[in-house]
CSV table of C-alpha atoms in Angstrom, one decimal:
chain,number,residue,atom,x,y,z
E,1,UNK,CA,-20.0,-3.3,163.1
E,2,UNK,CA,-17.7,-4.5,165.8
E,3,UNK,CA,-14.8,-2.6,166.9
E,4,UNK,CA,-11.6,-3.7,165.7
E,5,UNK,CA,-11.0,-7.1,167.4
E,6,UNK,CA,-14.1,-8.4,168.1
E,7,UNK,CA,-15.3,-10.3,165.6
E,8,UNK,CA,-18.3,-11.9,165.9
E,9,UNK,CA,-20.3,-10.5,162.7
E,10,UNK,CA,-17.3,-12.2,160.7
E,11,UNK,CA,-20.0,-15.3,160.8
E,12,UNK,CA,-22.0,-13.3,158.9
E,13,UNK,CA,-20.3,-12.4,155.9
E,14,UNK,CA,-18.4,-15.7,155.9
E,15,UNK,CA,-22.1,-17.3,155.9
E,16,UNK,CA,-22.6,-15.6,152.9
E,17,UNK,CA,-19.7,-16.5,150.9
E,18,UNK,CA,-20.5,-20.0,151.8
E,19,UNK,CA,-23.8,-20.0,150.4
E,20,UNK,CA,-23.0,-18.3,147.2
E,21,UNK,CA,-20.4,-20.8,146.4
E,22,UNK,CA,-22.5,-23.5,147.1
E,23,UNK,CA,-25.4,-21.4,144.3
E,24,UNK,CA,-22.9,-21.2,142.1
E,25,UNK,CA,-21.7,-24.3,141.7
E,26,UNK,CA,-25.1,-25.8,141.6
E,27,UNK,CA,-25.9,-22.6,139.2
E,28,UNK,CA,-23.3,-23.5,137.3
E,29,UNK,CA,-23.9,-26.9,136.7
E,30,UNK,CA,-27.6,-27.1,136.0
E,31,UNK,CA,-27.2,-23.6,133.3
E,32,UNK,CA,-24.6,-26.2,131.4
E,33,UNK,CA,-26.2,-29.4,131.4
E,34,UNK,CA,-29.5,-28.3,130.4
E,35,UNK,CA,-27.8,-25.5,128.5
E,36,UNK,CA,-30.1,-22.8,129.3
E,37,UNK,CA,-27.9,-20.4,128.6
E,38,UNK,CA,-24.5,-20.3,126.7
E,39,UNK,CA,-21.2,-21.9,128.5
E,40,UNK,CA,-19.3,-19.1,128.4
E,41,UNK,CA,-21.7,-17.0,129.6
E,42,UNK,CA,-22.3,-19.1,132.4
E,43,UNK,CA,-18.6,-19.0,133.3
E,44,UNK,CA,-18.3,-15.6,134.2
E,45,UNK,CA,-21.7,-15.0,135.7
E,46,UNK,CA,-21.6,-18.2,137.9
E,47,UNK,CA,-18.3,-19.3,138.1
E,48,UNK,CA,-17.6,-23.2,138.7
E,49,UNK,CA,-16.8,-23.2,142.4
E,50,UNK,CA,-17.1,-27.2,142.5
E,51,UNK,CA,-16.0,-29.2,139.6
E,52,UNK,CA,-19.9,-29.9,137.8
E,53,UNK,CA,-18.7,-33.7,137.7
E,54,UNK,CA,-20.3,-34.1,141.5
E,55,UNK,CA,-23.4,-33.6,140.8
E,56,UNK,CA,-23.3,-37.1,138.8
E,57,UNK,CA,-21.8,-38.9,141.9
E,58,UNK,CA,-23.1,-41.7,143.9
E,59,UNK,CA,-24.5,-41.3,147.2
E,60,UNK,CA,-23.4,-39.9,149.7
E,61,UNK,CA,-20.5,-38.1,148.4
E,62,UNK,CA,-22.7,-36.2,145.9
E,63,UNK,CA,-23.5,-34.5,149.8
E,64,UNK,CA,-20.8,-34.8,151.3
E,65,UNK,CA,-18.3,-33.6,149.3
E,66,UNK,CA,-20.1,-30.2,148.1
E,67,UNK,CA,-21.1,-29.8,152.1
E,68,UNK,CA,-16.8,-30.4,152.8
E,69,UNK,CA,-16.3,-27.5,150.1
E,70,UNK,CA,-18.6,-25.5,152.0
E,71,UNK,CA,-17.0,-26.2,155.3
E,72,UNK,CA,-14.0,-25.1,153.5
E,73,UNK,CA,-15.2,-21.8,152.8
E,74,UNK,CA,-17.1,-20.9,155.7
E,75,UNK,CA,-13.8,-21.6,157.4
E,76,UNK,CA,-11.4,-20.2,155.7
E,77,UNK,CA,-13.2,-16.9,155.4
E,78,UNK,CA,-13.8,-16.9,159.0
E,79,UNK,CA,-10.2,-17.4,159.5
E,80,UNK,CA,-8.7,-14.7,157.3
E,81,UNK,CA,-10.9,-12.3,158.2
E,82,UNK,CA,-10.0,-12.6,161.8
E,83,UNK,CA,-6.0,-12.5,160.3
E,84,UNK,CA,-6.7,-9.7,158.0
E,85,UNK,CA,-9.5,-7.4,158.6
E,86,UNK,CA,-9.2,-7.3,162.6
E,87,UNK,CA,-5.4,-5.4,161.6
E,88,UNK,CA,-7.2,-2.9,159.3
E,89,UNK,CA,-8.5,0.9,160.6
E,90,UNK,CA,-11.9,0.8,161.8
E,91,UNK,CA,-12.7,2.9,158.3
E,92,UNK,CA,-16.1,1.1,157.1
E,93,UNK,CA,-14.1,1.2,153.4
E,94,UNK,CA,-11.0,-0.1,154.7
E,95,UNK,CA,-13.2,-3.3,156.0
E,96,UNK,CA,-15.4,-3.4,153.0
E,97,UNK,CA,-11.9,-4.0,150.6
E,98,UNK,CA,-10.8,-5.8,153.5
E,99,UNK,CA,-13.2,-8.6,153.1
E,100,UNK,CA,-13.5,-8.5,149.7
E,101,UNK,CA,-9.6,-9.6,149.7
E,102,UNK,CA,-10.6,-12.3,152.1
E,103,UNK,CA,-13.0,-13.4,149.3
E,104,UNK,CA,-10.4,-13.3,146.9
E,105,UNK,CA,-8.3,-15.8,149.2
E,106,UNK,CA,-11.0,-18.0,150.2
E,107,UNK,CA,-11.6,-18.6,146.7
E,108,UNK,CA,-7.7,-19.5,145.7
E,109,UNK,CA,-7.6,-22.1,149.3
E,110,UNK,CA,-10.9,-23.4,149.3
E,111,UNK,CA,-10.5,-25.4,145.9
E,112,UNK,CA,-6.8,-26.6,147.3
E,113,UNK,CA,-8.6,-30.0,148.4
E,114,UNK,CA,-9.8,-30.7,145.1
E,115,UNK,CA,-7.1,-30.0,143.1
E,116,UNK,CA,-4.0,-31.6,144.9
E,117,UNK,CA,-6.8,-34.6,144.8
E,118,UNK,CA,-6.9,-34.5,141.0
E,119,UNK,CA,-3.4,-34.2,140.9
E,120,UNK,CA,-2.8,-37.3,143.1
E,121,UNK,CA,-5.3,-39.4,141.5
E,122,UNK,CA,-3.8,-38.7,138.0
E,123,UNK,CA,0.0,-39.2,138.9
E,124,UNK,CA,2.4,-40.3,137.7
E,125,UNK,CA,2.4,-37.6,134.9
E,126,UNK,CA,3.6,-38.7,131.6
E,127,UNK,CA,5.6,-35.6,131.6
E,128,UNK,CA,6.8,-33.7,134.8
E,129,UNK,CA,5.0,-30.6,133.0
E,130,UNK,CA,1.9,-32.0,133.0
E,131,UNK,CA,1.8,-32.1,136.7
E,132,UNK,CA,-0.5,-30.0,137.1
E,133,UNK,CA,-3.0,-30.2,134.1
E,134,UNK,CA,-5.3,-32.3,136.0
E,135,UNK,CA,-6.3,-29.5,137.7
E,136,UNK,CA,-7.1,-28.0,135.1
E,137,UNK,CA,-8.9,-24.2,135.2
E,138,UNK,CA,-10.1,-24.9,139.0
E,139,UNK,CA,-7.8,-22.3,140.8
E,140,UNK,CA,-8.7,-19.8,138.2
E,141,UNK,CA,-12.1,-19.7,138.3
E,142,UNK,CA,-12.5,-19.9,142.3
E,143,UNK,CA,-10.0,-16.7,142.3
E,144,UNK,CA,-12.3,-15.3,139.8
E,145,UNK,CA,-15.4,-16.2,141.9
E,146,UNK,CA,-13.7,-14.1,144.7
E,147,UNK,CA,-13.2,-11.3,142.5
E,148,UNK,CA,-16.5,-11.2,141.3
E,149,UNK,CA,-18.8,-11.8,143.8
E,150,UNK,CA,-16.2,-11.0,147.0
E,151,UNK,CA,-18.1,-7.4,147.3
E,152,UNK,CA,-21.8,-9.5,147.8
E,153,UNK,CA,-20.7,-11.0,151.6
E,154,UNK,CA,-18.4,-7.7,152.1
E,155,UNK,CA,-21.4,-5.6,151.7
E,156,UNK,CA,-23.9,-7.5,153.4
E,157,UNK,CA,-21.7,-7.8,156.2
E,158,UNK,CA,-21.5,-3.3,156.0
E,159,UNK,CA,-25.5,-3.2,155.9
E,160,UNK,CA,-26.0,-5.8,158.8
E,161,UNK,CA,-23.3,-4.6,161.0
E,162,UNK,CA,-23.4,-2.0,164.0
E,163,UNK,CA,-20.4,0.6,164.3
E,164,UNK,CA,-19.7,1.2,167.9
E,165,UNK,CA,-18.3,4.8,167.2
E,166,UNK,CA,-17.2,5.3,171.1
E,167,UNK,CA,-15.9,2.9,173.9
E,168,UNK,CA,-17.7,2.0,176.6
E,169,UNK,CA,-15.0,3.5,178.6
E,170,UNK,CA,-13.5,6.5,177.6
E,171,UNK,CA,-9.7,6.4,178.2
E,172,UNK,CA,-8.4,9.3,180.5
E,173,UNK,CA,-6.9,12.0,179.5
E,174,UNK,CA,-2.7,11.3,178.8
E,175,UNK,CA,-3.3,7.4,178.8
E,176,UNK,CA,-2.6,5.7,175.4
E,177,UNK,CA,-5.7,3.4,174.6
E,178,UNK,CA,-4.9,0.4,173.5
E,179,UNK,CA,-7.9,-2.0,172.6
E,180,UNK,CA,-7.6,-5.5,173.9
E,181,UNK,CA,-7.6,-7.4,171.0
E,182,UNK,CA,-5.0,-5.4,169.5
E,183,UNK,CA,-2.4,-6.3,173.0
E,184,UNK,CA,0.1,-9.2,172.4
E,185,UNK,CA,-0.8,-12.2,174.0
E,186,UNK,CA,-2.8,-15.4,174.3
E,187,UNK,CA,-5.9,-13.3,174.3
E,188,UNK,CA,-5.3,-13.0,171.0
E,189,UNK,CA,-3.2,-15.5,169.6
E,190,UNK,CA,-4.7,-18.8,171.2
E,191,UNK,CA,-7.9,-18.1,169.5
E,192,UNK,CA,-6.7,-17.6,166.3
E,193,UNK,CA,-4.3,-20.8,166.5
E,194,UNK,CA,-7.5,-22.7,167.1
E,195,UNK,CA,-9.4,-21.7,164.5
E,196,UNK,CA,-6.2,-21.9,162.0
E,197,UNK,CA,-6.3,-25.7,163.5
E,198,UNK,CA,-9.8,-26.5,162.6
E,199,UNK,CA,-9.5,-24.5,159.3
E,200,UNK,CA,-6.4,-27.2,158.6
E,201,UNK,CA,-8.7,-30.5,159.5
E,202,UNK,CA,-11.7,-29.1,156.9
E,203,UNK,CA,-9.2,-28.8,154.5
E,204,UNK,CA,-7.7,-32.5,155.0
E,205,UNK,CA,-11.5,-33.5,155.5
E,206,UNK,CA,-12.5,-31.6,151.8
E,207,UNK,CA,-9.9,-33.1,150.3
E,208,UNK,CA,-10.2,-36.7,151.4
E,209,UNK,CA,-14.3,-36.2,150.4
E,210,UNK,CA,-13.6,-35.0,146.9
E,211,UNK,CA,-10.9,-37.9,146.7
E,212,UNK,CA,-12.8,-40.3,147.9
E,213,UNK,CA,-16.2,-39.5,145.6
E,214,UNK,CA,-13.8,-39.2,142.3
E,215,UNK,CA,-12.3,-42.8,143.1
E,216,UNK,CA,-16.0,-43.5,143.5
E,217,UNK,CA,-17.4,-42.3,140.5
E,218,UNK,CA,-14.3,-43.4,138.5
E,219,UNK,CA,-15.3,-47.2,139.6
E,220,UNK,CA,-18.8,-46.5,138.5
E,221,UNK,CA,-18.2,-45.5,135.1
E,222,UNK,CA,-15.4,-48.8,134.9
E,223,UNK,CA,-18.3,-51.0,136.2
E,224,UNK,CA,-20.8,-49.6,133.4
E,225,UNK,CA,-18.1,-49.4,130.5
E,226,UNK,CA,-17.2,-53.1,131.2
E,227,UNK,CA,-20.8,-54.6,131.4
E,228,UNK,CA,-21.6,-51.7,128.0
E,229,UNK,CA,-18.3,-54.0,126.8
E,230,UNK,CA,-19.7,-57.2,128.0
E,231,UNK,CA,-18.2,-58.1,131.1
E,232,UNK,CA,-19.1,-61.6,132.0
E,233,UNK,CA,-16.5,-63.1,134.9
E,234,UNK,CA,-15.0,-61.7,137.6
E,235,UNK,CA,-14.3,-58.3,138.7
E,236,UNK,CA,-14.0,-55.0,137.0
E,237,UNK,CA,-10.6,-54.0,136.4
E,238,UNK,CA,-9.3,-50.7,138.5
E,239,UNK,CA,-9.3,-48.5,136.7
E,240,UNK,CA,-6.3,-46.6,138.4
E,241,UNK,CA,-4.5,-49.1,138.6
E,242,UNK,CA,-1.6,-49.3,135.7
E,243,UNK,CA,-2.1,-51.3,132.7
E,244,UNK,CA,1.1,-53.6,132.8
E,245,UNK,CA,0.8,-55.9,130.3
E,246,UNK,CA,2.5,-59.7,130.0
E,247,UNK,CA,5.8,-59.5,128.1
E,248,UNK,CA,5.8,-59.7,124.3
E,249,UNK,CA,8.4,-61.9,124.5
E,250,UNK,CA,9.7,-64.4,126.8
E,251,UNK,CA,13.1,-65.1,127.3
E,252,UNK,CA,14.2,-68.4,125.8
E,253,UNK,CA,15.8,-71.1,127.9
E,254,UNK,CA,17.8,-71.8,124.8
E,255,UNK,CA,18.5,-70.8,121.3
E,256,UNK,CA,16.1,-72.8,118.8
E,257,UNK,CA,17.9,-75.3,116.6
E,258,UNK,CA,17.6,-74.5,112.8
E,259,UNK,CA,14.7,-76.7,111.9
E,260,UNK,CA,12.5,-75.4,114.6
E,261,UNK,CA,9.1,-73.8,112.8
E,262,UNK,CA,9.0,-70.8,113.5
E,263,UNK,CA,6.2,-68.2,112.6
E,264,UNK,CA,7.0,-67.6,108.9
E,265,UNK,CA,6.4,-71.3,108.7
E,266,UNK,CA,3.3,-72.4,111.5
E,267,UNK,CA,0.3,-70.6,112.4
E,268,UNK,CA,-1.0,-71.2,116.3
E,269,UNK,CA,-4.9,-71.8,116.0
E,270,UNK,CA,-7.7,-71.6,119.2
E,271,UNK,CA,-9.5,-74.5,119.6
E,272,UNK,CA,-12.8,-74.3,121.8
E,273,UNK,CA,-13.1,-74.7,125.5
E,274,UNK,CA,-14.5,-77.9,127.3
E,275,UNK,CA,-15.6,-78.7,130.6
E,276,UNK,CA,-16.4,-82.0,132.6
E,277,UNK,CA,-17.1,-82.3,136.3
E,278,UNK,CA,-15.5,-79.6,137.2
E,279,UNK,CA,-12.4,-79.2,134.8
E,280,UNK,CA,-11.5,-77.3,132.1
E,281,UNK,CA,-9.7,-77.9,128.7
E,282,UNK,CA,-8.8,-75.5,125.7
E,283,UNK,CA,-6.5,-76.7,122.7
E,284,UNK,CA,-4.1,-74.5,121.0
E,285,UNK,CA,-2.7,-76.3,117.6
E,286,UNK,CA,0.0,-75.5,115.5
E,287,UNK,CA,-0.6,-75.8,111.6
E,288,UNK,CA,2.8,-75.9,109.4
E,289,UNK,CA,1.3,-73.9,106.3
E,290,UNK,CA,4.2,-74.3,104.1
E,291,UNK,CA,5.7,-77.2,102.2
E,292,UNK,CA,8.2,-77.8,104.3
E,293,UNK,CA,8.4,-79.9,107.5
E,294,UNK,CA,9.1,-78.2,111.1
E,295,UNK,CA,10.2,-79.8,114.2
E,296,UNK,CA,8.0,-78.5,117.7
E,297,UNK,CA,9.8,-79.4,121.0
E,298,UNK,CA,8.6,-78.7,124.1
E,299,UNK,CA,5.8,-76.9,125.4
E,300,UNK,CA,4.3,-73.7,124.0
E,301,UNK,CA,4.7,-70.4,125.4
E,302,UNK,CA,1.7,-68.8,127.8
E,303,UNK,CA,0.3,-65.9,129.0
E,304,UNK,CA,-2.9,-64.3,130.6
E,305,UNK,CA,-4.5,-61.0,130.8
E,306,UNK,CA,-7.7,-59.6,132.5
E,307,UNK,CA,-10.2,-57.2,131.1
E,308,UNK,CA,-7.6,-54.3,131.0
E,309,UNK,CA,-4.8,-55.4,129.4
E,310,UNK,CA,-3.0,-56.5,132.8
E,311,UNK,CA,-1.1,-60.1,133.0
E,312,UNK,CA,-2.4,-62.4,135.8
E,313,UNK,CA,-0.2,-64.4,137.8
E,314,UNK,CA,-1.2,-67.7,136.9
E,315,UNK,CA,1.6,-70.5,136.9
E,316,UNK,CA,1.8,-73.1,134.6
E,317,UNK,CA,2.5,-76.9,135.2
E,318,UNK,CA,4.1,-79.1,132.7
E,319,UNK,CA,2.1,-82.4,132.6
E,320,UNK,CA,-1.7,-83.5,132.3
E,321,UNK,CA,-4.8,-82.8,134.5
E,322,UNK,CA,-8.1,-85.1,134.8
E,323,UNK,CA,-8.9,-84.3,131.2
E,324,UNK,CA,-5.7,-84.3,129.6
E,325,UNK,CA,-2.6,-86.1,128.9
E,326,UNK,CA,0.9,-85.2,128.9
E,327,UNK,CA,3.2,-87.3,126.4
E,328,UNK,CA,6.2,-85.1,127.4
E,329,UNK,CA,8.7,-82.9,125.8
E,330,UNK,CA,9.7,-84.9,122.5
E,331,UNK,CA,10.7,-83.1,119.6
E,332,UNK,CA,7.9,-83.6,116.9
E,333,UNK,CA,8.1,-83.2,113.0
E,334,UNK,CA,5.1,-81.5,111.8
E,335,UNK,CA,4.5,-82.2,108.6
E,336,UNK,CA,3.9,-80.2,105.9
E,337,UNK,CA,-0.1,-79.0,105.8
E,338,UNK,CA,0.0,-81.0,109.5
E,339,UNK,CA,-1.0,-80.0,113.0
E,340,UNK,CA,0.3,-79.8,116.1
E,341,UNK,CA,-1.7,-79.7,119.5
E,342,UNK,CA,-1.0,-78.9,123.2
E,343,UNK,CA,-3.6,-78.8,125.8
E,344,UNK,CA,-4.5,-76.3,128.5
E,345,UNK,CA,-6.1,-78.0,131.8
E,346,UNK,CA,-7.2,-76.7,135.1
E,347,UNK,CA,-9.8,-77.2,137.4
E,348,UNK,CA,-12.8,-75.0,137.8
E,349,UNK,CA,-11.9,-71.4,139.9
E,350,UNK,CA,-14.1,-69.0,141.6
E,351,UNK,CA,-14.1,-66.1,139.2
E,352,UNK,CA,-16.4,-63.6,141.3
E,353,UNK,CA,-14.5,-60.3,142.0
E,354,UNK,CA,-11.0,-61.5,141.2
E,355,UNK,CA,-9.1,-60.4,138.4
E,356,UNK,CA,-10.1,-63.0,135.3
E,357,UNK,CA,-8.7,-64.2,131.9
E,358,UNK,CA,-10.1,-62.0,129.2
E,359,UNK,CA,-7.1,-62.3,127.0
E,360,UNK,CA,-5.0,-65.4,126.2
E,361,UNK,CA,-1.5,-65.0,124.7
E,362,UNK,CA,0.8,-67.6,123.2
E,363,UNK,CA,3.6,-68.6,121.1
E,364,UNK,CA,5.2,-71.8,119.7
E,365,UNK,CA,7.7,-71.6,121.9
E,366,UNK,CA,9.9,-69.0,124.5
E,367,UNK,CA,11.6,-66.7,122.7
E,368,UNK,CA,8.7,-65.7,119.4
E,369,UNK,CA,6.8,-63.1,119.9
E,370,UNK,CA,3.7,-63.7,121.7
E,371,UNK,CA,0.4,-63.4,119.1
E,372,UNK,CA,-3.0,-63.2,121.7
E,373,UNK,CA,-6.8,-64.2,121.2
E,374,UNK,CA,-9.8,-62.7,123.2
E,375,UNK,CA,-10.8,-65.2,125.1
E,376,UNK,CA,-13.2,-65.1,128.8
E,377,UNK,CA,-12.0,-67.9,130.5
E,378,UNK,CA,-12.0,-68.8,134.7
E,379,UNK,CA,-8.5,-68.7,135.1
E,380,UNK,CA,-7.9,-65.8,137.9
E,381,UNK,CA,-4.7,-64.6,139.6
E,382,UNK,CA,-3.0,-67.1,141.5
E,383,UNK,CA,-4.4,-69.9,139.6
E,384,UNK,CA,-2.8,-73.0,138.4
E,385,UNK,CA,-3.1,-74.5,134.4
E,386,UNK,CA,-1.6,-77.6,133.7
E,387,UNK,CA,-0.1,-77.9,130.0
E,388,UNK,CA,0.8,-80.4,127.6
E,389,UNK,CA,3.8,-80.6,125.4
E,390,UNK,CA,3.4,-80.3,122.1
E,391,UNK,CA,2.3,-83.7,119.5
E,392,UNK,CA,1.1,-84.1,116.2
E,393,UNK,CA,-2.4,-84.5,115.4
E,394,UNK,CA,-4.7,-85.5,112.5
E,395,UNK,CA,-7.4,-83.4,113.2
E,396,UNK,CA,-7.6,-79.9,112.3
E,397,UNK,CA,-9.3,-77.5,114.5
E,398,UNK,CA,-12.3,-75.7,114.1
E,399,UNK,CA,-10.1,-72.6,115.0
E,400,UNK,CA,-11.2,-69.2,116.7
E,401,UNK,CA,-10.1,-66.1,114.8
């Protein structure tokens, strides 16, 4: 070994370390998922030094972010040991403890990256205690991998290394020796503030890898879930993006007079889409199922939703389109047994990776509670749909559920 100070053989156990994270991690994951051997077994013999997940992730951060970890590692040990084990006696035990501790720390540092990027990627928490649950048992185990297996690099590092019992130069007699390394100064410190630099930009580098190949894999498995659901139009919703959904209720312009139907008294019914050079119609129609007569003014209350729940913003003209025609807002009696009908019109968008109706909510008017249908239509955010005002029909829909 190296006097005290000069450090070049720290490559050697930091090497090891490196590559016996990497074999555990892989170790790890293939024992569980072909399960060779049982999981809790497999948790203390090969501890999960990288999260088993990125294995499964697409190319190329199911290489780049297990070769960042490394990086990581390889660093980090370096790094310590050069802060640590340079300041201990040049005692062969002292250094062999010595790196093992350094093995301890690497472990606790090097899964930082991924678990302030599972932490980031899952917040806001519900509750400011969960804060940290998305990382889950990651610091644990890499502290337990240092514990562990911390001796294996320490004592390869003992066997490989060459003790230099005597300086080259003998000090004279009277003179207090002072190694070099050991003197204050840049000789020292400059190098050390280097590598404490790079060790900082693998870190950011690991972590921005790990985050990157999560938000990766999370889109695949939204992508597969959604066609598995069928997904037919436009893109796959984000899936960390928040659900917001439209309004249950929209505020009323004014209060409804006393013979207004309401819901006790008229059911809203979806009629079936039609198309003609390049428009769109769908009919929503309003059946009074009691014996009593309601009066309709107005238009009916809309709303849209893509695959996850989330309202578009789509705005809605008053009036007709090519295929439909507005008779204005005229309060209507609707019989009892009678119907209702206001049309939905809009020309023909492009659906392809935009955010697309999936869900169509409505009620009578503003001010009810919203009911919703399931419905895959081309109306994307930032469209336009034209509506009619409600008026009485004679023909009763053949009505979606």
């Amino acid at each position: 070994m190296t006097r005290p100070g000069q450090s070049p053989f720290f490559w050697i156990p930091a090497s090891v370390a490196t590559a016996w994270w990497v074999v555990c991690a892989g170790g790890f994951g293939f024992l569980t998922w072909f399960a060779l051997v049982p999981n809790a077994f497999v948790k203390h013999l090969l501890p999960e030094t990288i999260t088993r997940s990125v294995w499964f992730w697409s190319w190329p951060w199911i290489a780049l972010a297990p070769l960042a970890s490394a990086a990581v590692v390889f660093m980090i040990y370096l790094f310590l040991a050069r802060l640590i084990v340079d300041r201990t006696d040049g005692s062969r035990t002292a250094r062999f403890f010595a790196l093992w501790f350094v093995a301890v720390l690497t472990g606790f540092l090097a899964t930082l990256p991924w678990v302030i990027s599972a932490i980031v990627a899952a917040f806001p928490p519900s509750r400011a205690a969960f804060v940290l649950d998305p990382a889950g048992e990651s610091v644990l185990l890499s502290g337990y991998w240092g514990i562990a297996w911390g001796w294996l690099p320490a004592l390869f590092a003992m066997r490989r290394a060459r003790v230099r019992a005597q300086p080259a130069h003998p000090a004279q007699p009277g003179a207090d020796a002072v190694p070099a390394s050991a003197a204050p100064g840049p000789l020292r410190t400059r190098p050390l503030a280097v590598l404490g630099s790079i060790v900082v930009v693998a870190v950011i580098l690991s972590g921005l890898a790990a985050g990157a190949g999560s938000r990766a894999a999370r889109l695949a498995a939204a992508a597969e879930n959604a066609r598995a659901n069928g997904h037919t139009l436009g893109s796959v919703p984000d899936p960390d993006v928040p659900v917001t959904p439209p309004p249950t209720i929209a505020p009323a312009a004014a209060d409804p007079a006393a013979d207004w139907c309401t819901p006790d008294q008229a059911a809203l019914l979806l009629g079936d889409p039609d198309a003609a050079m390049g428009h769109r119609t769908l009919s929503i129609q309003a059946m009074n199922f009691t014996d009593s007569p309601c009066t309709l003014s107005g238009y009916p209350d809309l709303a849209f939703a893509d695959e996850s729940g989330s309202a578009l913003d789509v705005t809605l003209v008053h009036g007709g389109t090519f295929m439909t025609t507005d008779e204005g807002p005229v309060p209507i009696v609707v019989p009892a047994g009678g119907y209702a009908i206001a049309r939905l019109g809009w020309g023909a968008m492009a659906a392809a990776d935009v955010p697309t109706t999936y869900t169509l909510y409505a009620a009578l008017y503003p001010g009810l509670v919203r009911g919703s249908w399931p419905s895959t239509l081309d109306i994307v955010a930032g469209g336009d749909v034209s509506v009619t005002a409600w008026s009485l029909t004679d023909a009763s829909p053949d009505p979606q559920p």
